[in-house]
CSV table of C-alpha atoms and ligand atoms in Angstrom, one decimal:
chain,number,residue,atom,x,y,z
A,8,MET,CA,-2.4,39.5,211.4
A,9,ALA,CA,-4.2,40.5,214.6
A,10,ALA,CA,-7.4,40.3,213.1
A,11,LEU,CA,-6.7,36.9,211.8
A,12,ARG,CA,-5.5,35.7,215.3
A,13,ASN,CA,-8.9,37.0,216.7
A,14,LEU,CA,-10.8,35.1,214.2
A,15,ALA,CA,-9.0,32.1,214.7
A,16,ALA,CA,-9.1,32.3,218.4
A,17,SER,CA,-12.8,32.8,218.1
A,18,PHE,CA,-13.3,29.1,216.9
A,19,CYS,CA,-12.1,28.0,220.4
A,20,LYS,CA,-14.1,30.0,222.5
A,21,PRO,CA,-17.4,28.7,223.9
A,22,THR,CA,-19.2,31.5,222.3
A,23,SER,CA,-22.7,32.6,223.5
A,24,LEU,CA,-22.5,29.7,226.2
A,25,LEU,CA,-24.1,32.3,228.6
A,26,SER,CA,-27.0,33.2,226.4
A,27,ARG,CA,-27.3,29.8,225.5
A,28,THR,CA,-27.6,28.5,229.2
A,29,ALA,CA,-30.0,31.4,230.1
A,30,SER,CA,-32.2,30.3,227.3
A,31,VAL,CA,-32.0,26.7,228.5
A,32,LEU,CA,-32.6,27.8,232.1
A,33,SER,CA,-35.6,29.8,231.3
A,34,VAL,CA,-37.1,26.7,229.4
A,35,SER,CA,-36.5,24.7,232.5
A,36,ALA,CA,-38.3,27.2,234.7
A,37,ARG,CA,-41.2,27.6,232.3
A,38,TYR,CA,-41.8,23.9,232.1
A,39,ASN,CA,-41.0,23.3,235.8
A,40,ILE,CA,-38.2,21.0,235.0
A,41,VAL,CA,-36.4,19.9,237.9
A,42,ARG,CA,-32.9,18.3,237.8
A,43,CYS,CA,-30.2,17.9,240.4
A,44,MET,CA,-27.4,19.6,238.4
A,45,SER,CA,-24.9,19.2,241.4
A,46,THR,CA,-24.9,15.2,241.2
A,47,GLY,CA,-23.9,15.4,237.5
A,48,LYS,CA,-26.4,12.6,237.1
A,49,TYR,CA,-29.0,12.8,234.3
A,50,GLU,CA,-32.5,11.3,234.4
A,51,TYR,CA,-32.8,10.7,230.6
A,52,LEU,CA,-29.2,10.6,229.4
A,53,LEU,CA,-26.1,8.2,229.9
A,54,VAL,CA,-22.8,10.1,229.6
A,55,GLU,CA,-19.4,8.6,229.1
A,56,LYS,CA,-16.1,9.4,227.7
A,57,LYS,CA,-14.7,6.9,225.1
A,58,GLY,CA,-11.8,6.1,223.0
A,59,ALA,CA,-8.3,5.0,223.9
A,60,LYS,CA,-7.5,8.6,225.0
A,61,GLU,CA,-11.0,9.3,226.4
A,62,ASN,CA,-11.4,11.9,223.8
A,63,VAL,CA,-14.7,11.2,222.7
A,64,GLY,CA,-17.9,12.0,224.5
A,65,LEU,CA,-20.8,9.3,224.2
A,66,ILE,CA,-24.4,10.6,224.9
A,67,THR,CA,-27.0,7.9,225.1
A,68,LEU,CA,-30.7,8.9,225.0
A,69,ASN,CA,-31.8,6.7,227.8
A,70,ARG,CA,-35.7,6.8,228.0
A,71,PRO,CA,-36.4,3.1,226.9
A,72,LYS,CA,-40.1,2.9,227.9
A,73,ALA,CA,-40.9,5.9,225.6
A,74,LEU,CA,-38.8,4.9,222.8
A,75,ASN,CA,-36.6,8.0,223.8
A,76,ALA,CA,-39.4,10.4,223.0
A,77,LEU,CA,-37.9,14.0,223.4
A,78,CYS,CA,-39.6,15.4,226.3
A,79,ASP,CA,-38.5,18.7,227.6
A,80,GLY,CA,-36.4,17.5,230.3
A,81,LEU,CA,-34.4,15.3,228.0
A,82,MET,CA,-33.8,18.1,225.7
A,83,VAL,CA,-32.7,20.6,228.4
A,84,GLU,CA,-30.4,17.7,229.8
A,85,LEU,CA,-29.0,17.2,226.4
A,86,ALA,CA,-28.3,21.1,226.2
A,87,ASP,CA,-26.7,20.8,229.4
A,88,VAL,CA,-24.2,17.9,228.6
A,89,LEU,CA,-23.4,19.5,225.3
A,90,ASP,CA,-22.4,22.7,227.4
A,91,ASP,CA,-20.3,20.6,229.5
A,92,PHE,CA,-18.4,18.8,226.7
A,93,ASP,CA,-18.0,21.9,225.1
A,94,LYS,CA,-15.9,23.3,228.0
A,95,ASP,CA,-14.1,19.9,228.2
A,96,GLU,CA,-10.6,20.6,226.4
A,97,GLY,CA,-10.0,16.7,226.5
A,98,ILE,CA,-13.0,16.1,224.4
A,99,GLY,CA,-12.9,16.6,220.6
A,100,CYS,CA,-15.9,15.0,219.3
A,101,LEU,CA,-19.2,13.7,220.4
A,102,VAL,CA,-21.2,10.6,219.5
A,103,LEU,CA,-25.1,10.9,220.2
A,104,THR,CA,-27.0,7.5,220.0
A,105,GLY,CA,-30.2,5.8,221.7
A,106,SER,CA,-31.2,2.1,221.8
A,107,THR,CA,-31.2,-0.7,219.4
A,108,ARG,CA,-35.0,-0.4,219.2
A,109,ALA,CA,-35.2,3.6,219.0
A,110,PHE,CA,-32.7,6.4,218.2
A,111,ALA,CA,-35.7,8.5,219.2
A,112,ALA,CA,-39.3,8.3,218.5
A,113,GLY,CA,-39.8,12.1,218.2
A,114,ALA,CA,-40.9,14.9,220.3
A,115,ASP,CA,-43.1,13.5,223.4
A,116,ILE,CA,-46.7,13.2,221.8
A,117,LYS,CA,-48.1,12.9,225.3
A,118,GLU,CA,-46.4,16.0,226.6
A,119,MET,CA,-47.6,18.1,223.7
A,120,GLN,CA,-51.1,16.7,223.7
A,121,ASP,CA,-52.7,19.3,225.7
A,122,ARG,CA,-50.7,22.3,224.9
A,123,THR,CA,-52.2,25.4,223.3
A,124,PHE,CA,-50.9,27.8,220.8
A,125,GLN,CA,-50.1,30.0,223.5
A,126,ASP,CA,-48.1,27.5,225.3
A,127,VAL,CA,-45.9,26.5,222.4
A,128,ALA,CA,-45.4,30.0,220.6
A,129,GLY,CA,-45.5,32.1,224.0
A,130,LYS,CA,-43.2,30.0,225.9
A,131,ASN,CA,-40.8,29.2,223.0
A,132,PHE,CA,-41.3,25.5,222.9
A,133,LEU,CA,-38.4,23.9,221.1
A,134,SER,CA,-35.9,26.7,222.1
A,135,ALA,CA,-33.5,24.1,223.8
A,136,TRP,CA,-33.6,22.2,220.5
A,137,SER,CA,-31.3,24.4,218.6
A,138,ARG,CA,-28.5,24.0,221.1
A,139,LEU,CA,-27.4,20.7,219.3
A,140,ALA,CA,-27.2,22.3,215.8
A,141,ALA,CA,-25.1,25.1,217.4
A,142,ASN,CA,-22.5,22.8,218.7
A,143,LYS,CA,-18.9,23.9,217.9
A,144,LYS,CA,-17.6,20.3,218.3
A,145,PRO,CA,-18.7,17.7,215.8
A,146,VAL,CA,-21.5,15.4,216.7
A,147,ILE,CA,-22.0,11.9,215.2
A,148,ALA,CA,-25.4,10.5,215.4
A,149,ALA,CA,-25.2,6.7,215.5
A,150,VAL,CA,-28.7,5.6,214.9
A,151,ASN,CA,-30.4,2.4,215.4
A,152,GLY,CA,-34.2,1.5,215.2
A,153,HIS,CA,-36.7,4.4,214.9
A,154,ALA,CA,-35.5,8.1,214.0
A,155,LEU,CA,-38.9,9.7,213.7
A,156,GLY,CA,-40.2,13.1,213.7
A,157,GLY,CA,-37.8,15.0,216.2
A,158,GLY,CA,-35.7,11.9,216.2
A,159,CYS,CA,-34.9,12.3,212.7
A,160,GLU,CA,-34.4,16.0,213.2
A,161,ILE,CA,-32.0,15.7,215.9
A,162,ALA,CA,-30.0,13.2,213.8
A,163,MET,CA,-29.9,15.8,211.1
A,164,MET,CA,-28.6,18.4,213.5
A,165,CYS,CA,-25.5,16.4,213.9
A,166,ASP,CA,-22.6,16.5,211.3
A,167,ILE,CA,-22.4,12.9,210.4
A,168,ILE,CA,-25.0,10.3,210.5
A,169,TYR,CA,-24.3,6.5,210.8
A,170,ALA,CA,-27.1,4.1,210.7
A,171,GLY,CA,-27.4,0.6,211.8
A,172,GLU,CA,-29.1,-1.7,209.1
A,173,LYS,CA,-32.5,-1.6,210.9
A,174,ALA,CA,-32.9,2.2,211.1
A,175,LYS,CA,-35.8,3.9,210.1
A,176,PHE,CA,-36.0,7.6,209.2
A,177,GLY,CA,-39.3,9.4,208.8
A,178,GLN,CA,-41.1,12.7,209.7
A,179,PRO,CA,-44.8,11.4,210.7
A,180,GLU,CA,-45.9,14.6,212.2
A,181,ILE,CA,-48.6,14.9,209.2
A,182,LEU,CA,-50.4,12.1,210.9
A,183,LEU,CA,-50.5,13.9,214.1
A,184,GLY,CA,-52.2,17.0,212.6
A,185,THR,CA,-48.9,19.0,212.6
A,186,ILE,CA,-46.0,19.5,210.9
A,187,PRO,CA,-42.0,19.1,211.7
A,188,GLY,CA,-40.9,21.9,214.0
A,189,ALA,CA,-37.0,21.4,214.1
A,190,GLY,CA,-36.0,20.9,210.6
A,191,GLY,CA,-37.8,18.1,208.8
A,192,THR,CA,-39.4,20.8,206.2
A,193,GLN,CA,-36.0,22.7,205.9
A,194,ARG,CA,-32.9,20.5,206.6
A,195,LEU,CA,-34.4,17.3,205.0
A,196,PRO,CA,-35.1,18.8,201.5
A,197,ARG,CA,-31.6,20.1,201.5
A,198,VAL,CA,-30.0,16.8,202.3
A,199,VAL,CA,-32.3,14.2,200.3
A,200,GLY,CA,-33.9,16.7,197.7
A,201,LYS,CA,-37.4,18.0,197.5
A,202,SER,CA,-39.1,15.2,195.9
A,203,LEU,CA,-38.3,12.6,198.6
A,204,ALA,CA,-38.5,15.0,201.4
A,205,MET,CA,-42.1,16.1,200.4
A,206,GLU,CA,-43.1,12.5,199.9
A,207,LEU,CA,-41.9,11.9,203.3
A,208,VAL,CA,-43.4,14.8,205.2
A,209,LEU,CA,-46.7,14.4,203.2
A,210,THR,CA,-47.3,10.9,203.9
A,211,GLY,CA,-45.5,10.3,207.3
A,212,THR,CA,-44.0,7.2,205.9
A,213,SER,CA,-40.4,6.3,206.7
A,214,ILE,CA,-37.2,5.0,204.7
A,215,SER,CA,-35.0,2.3,205.6
A,216,ALA,CA,-31.3,2.8,206.4
A,217,ALA,CA,-30.3,1.3,202.9
A,218,ASP,CA,-32.6,4.0,201.3
A,219,ALA,CA,-31.3,7.0,203.6
A,220,LEU,CA,-27.8,5.9,202.4
A,221,ASN,CA,-29.0,6.0,198.8
A,222,ALA,CA,-30.7,9.4,199.3
A,223,GLY,CA,-27.6,10.9,201.2
A,224,LEU,CA,-29.3,11.5,204.6
A,225,VAL,CA,-26.7,9.0,206.2
A,226,SER,CA,-22.9,8.6,205.4
A,227,LYS,CA,-22.7,4.9,206.2
A,228,VAL,CA,-24.7,1.9,207.2
A,229,TYR,CA,-23.3,-0.9,209.7
A,230,PRO,CA,-24.6,-3.8,211.3
A,231,VAL,CA,-26.9,-2.9,214.4
A,232,ASP,CA,-24.3,-3.9,217.0
A,233,THR,CA,-21.4,-2.2,215.3
A,234,VAL,CA,-22.6,1.3,214.5
A,235,VAL,CA,-21.7,3.1,217.9
A,236,ASP,CA,-18.3,1.5,217.9
A,237,GLU,CA,-17.8,2.8,214.3
A,238,ALA,CA,-18.9,6.1,215.2
A,239,ILE,CA,-16.6,6.3,218.2
A,240,LYS,CA,-13.7,5.1,216.0
A,241,THR,CA,-14.5,8.1,213.5
A,242,ALA,CA,-15.0,10.5,216.4
A,243,GLU,CA,-11.4,9.4,217.7
A,244,LYS,CA,-10.0,10.2,214.5
A,245,ILE,CA,-11.6,13.6,214.4
A,246,SER,CA,-10.4,14.2,217.9
A,247,SER,CA,-6.8,13.6,217.2
A,248,ASN,CA,-6.9,16.7,214.8
A,249,SER,CA,-6.5,20.2,216.1
A,250,LYS,CA,-9.7,21.1,217.7
A,251,MET,CA,-9.6,24.6,216.8
A,252,ILE,CA,-9.1,23.6,213.0
A,253,VAL,CA,-11.9,21.1,213.3
A,254,ALA,CA,-14.2,24.0,214.5
A,255,MET,CA,-13.2,26.1,211.7
A,256,CYS,CA,-13.7,23.3,209.1
A,257,LYS,CA,-17.1,22.4,210.6
A,258,GLU,CA,-18.2,26.1,210.3
A,259,ALA,CA,-17.0,26.3,206.7
A,260,VAL,CA,-18.9,23.3,205.8
A,261,ASN,CA,-22.0,24.5,207.4
A,262,ARG,CA,-21.8,27.8,205.7
A,263,SER,CA,-22.5,26.0,202.5
A,264,TYR,CA,-26.0,25.5,203.3
A,265,GLU,CA,-26.5,29.0,204.2
A,266,ASN,CA,-24.7,31.0,201.3
A,267,THR,CA,-24.6,31.3,197.6
A,268,LEU,CA,-21.4,29.3,196.3
A,269,GLN,CA,-19.5,32.6,195.6
A,270,GLU,CA,-20.1,33.7,199.2
A,271,GLY,CA,-19.1,30.2,200.6
A,272,LEU,CA,-16.0,30.2,198.8
A,273,LEU,CA,-15.3,33.8,200.0
A,274,PHE,CA,-16.0,32.5,203.5
A,275,GLU,CA,-13.9,29.3,203.0
A,276,LYS,CA,-10.8,31.5,201.6
A,277,LYS,CA,-10.9,33.6,204.8
A,278,ILE,CA,-11.1,30.7,207.2
A,279,PHE,CA,-8.4,29.0,205.3
A,280,TYR,CA,-6.0,32.2,205.7
A,281,GLY,CA,-7.2,32.3,209.3
A,282,THR,CA,-5.6,28.8,209.6
A,283,PHE,CA,-2.3,30.5,209.0
A,284,ALA,CA,-2.7,32.5,212.2
A,285,THR,CA,-2.7,29.4,214.3
A,286,ASN,CA,0.3,27.4,215.8
A,287,ASP,CA,-1.6,24.1,214.6
A,288,ARG,CA,-1.2,25.1,211.0
A,289,LYS,CA,2.4,25.3,211.4
A,290,GLU,CA,3.0,22.4,213.2
A,291,GLY,CA,0.8,20.3,210.9
A,292,MET,CA,3.0,21.3,207.8
A,293,THR,CA,6.2,21.2,209.7
A,294,ALA,CA,5.3,17.7,211.1
A,295,PHE,CA,4.6,16.6,207.4
A,296,THR,CA,8.0,17.8,206.2
A,297,GLU,CA,9.8,16.2,209.0
A,298,LYS,CA,7.9,12.9,208.5
A,299,ARG,CA,6.6,12.8,211.8
A,300,LYS,CA,3.1,12.8,213.4
A,301,ALA,CA,1.7,16.5,214.4
A,302,ASN,CA,1.4,17.5,218.0
A,303,PHE,CA,-1.4,19.8,217.9
A,304,THR,CA,-1.9,22.2,220.9
A,305,ASP,CA,-5.2,23.6,219.7
A,306,SER,CA,-3.7,26.9,219.7
B,430,LIG,C1,-43.4,17.5,216.3
B,430,LIG,C2,-42.5,17.0,216.4
B,430,LIG,C3,-42.5,15.2,216.5
B,430,LIG,O1,-41.5,14.8,216.8
B,430,LIG,S1,-44.1,14.7,216.8
B,430,LIG,C4,-43.8,12.9,217.2
B,430,LIG,C5,-43.2,12.2,215.8
B,430,LIG,N1,-43.2,10.6,215.9
B,430,LIG,C6,-44.2,9.8,215.7
B,430,LIG,O2,-45.3,10.4,215.6
B,430,LIG,C7,-43.8,8.4,216.2
B,430,LIG,C8,-44.9,8.0,217.4
B,430,LIG,N2,-44.5,6.7,217.7
B,430,LIG,C9,-44.8,5.7,217.0
B,430,LIG,O3,-45.5,5.6,215.9
B,430,LIG,C10,-44.7,4.3,217.6
B,430,LIG,O4,-44.4,4.3,218.9
B,430,LIG,C11,-43.3,3.5,216.9
B,430,LIG,C12,-43.7,3.3,215.3
B,430,LIG,C13,-42.2,4.5,217.0
B,430,LIG,C14,-42.9,2.4,217.5
B,430,LIG,O5,-44.5,1.5,217.7
B,430,LIG,P1,-44.2,0.2,218.6
B,430,LIG,O6,-45.5,-0.4,218.4
B,430,LIG,O7,-42.9,-0.6,218.5
B,430,LIG,O8,-44.2,0.9,220.1
B,430,LIG,P2,-45.4,1.6,220.9
B,430,LIG,O9,-46.1,2.4,220.0
B,430,LIG,O10,-46.1,0.6,221.8
B,430,LIG,O11,-44.4,2.4,221.9
B,430,LIG,C15,-43.8,2.2,222.9
B,430,LIG,C16,-44.0,3.2,223.9
B,430,LIG,O12,-43.5,4.5,223.7
B,430,LIG,C17,-44.3,5.5,223.6
B,430,LIG,N3,-44.2,6.4,222.6
B,430,LIG,C18,-43.5,6.1,221.5
B,430,LIG,N4,-43.4,7.5,220.6
B,430,LIG,C19,-43.8,8.3,221.3
B,430,LIG,C20,-43.5,9.7,221.3
B,430,LIG,N5,-43.1,10.3,220.2
B,430,LIG,N6,-44.0,10.3,222.4
B,430,LIG,C21,-44.4,9.9,223.7
B,430,LIG,N7,-44.5,8.4,223.7
B,430,LIG,C22,-44.0,7.9,222.7
B,430,LIG,C23,-45.7,4.8,223.3
B,430,LIG,O13,-46.7,5.4,223.6
B,430,LIG,C24,-45.4,3.7,224.1
B,430,LIG,O14,-45.8,3.8,225.5
B,430,LIG,P3,-47.0,3.3,226.4
B,430,LIG,O15,-46.7,3.7,227.7
B,430,LIG,O16,-46.9,1.8,226.2
B,430,LIG,O17,-48.0,4.0,225.7
């Protein structure tokens, strides 16, 4: 029982926060990124709390002149905000969005233009990018406009993708003489299948929101001006559940990408058993039998 309690508790802890922060700080130092951390203001992001209970963290990429190109400074800020929301016990789910014109037009080509192999490999370029995929709390991408290259990749790092009707998804790196570096050749085929992924990465063309829905890359398509609100509504639903159980459930689904079916089923069963070491599992089932709403305490 103690082991199960420890397992359950581990889903609530902001594990490896120190190592993530250290990695992000070292990236900041290497690329001379300066940001005034004490003001809480961001150069490339807008950060708000949304929902009737203010339990949804909304992160808006805000680099409009460059179509939200993902420069080092932006990615470091994003990692910082994710850390902050991770520690905020009032927040249960995040929404990541951009502008109507662009979710993000990819990694910053102008910033990368003069970098050498030694620069990118030696200084571990893209190290801050893995922070989003490792987030414990679920993240919904609300995508309008261009989601290209790294923009498509950070959307795929999120747990759910909602798209506006005019969204475009693609991996055009091949047109720049390079290849995707943050999941375009790895996550994309797992989601849309090898044939479509291969076509996208080898031709550099993009697909519409409707085609992305058809291929399974996005879960819903909405009119352009409602997609963020719809994502917030879903995030509120997720936030109303136990944060501990939500984290366990997210981890179980993510394991399905890494494991064989048998290993995944075993992992799922252990996590399911682990929920029985929590107060929230007891409360959820008790509330059902007492015909009332569950009052989860994230314990
Ligand atoms: C290795 C990983 C990667 O992610 S590589 C990057 C992959 N992404 C791309 O190749 C997309 C590059 N962008 C475009 O193809 C176009 O900008 C567009 C199709 C997304 C939009 O075209 P449109 O004609 O509507 O706008 P502009 O091209 O004039 O762009 C406006 C403004 O934004 C700058 N910009 C756009 N994308 C990037 C980027 N990825 N990195 C840096 N800057 C970008 C563009 O240069 C314009 O700025 P300006 O000051 O006017 O030059």
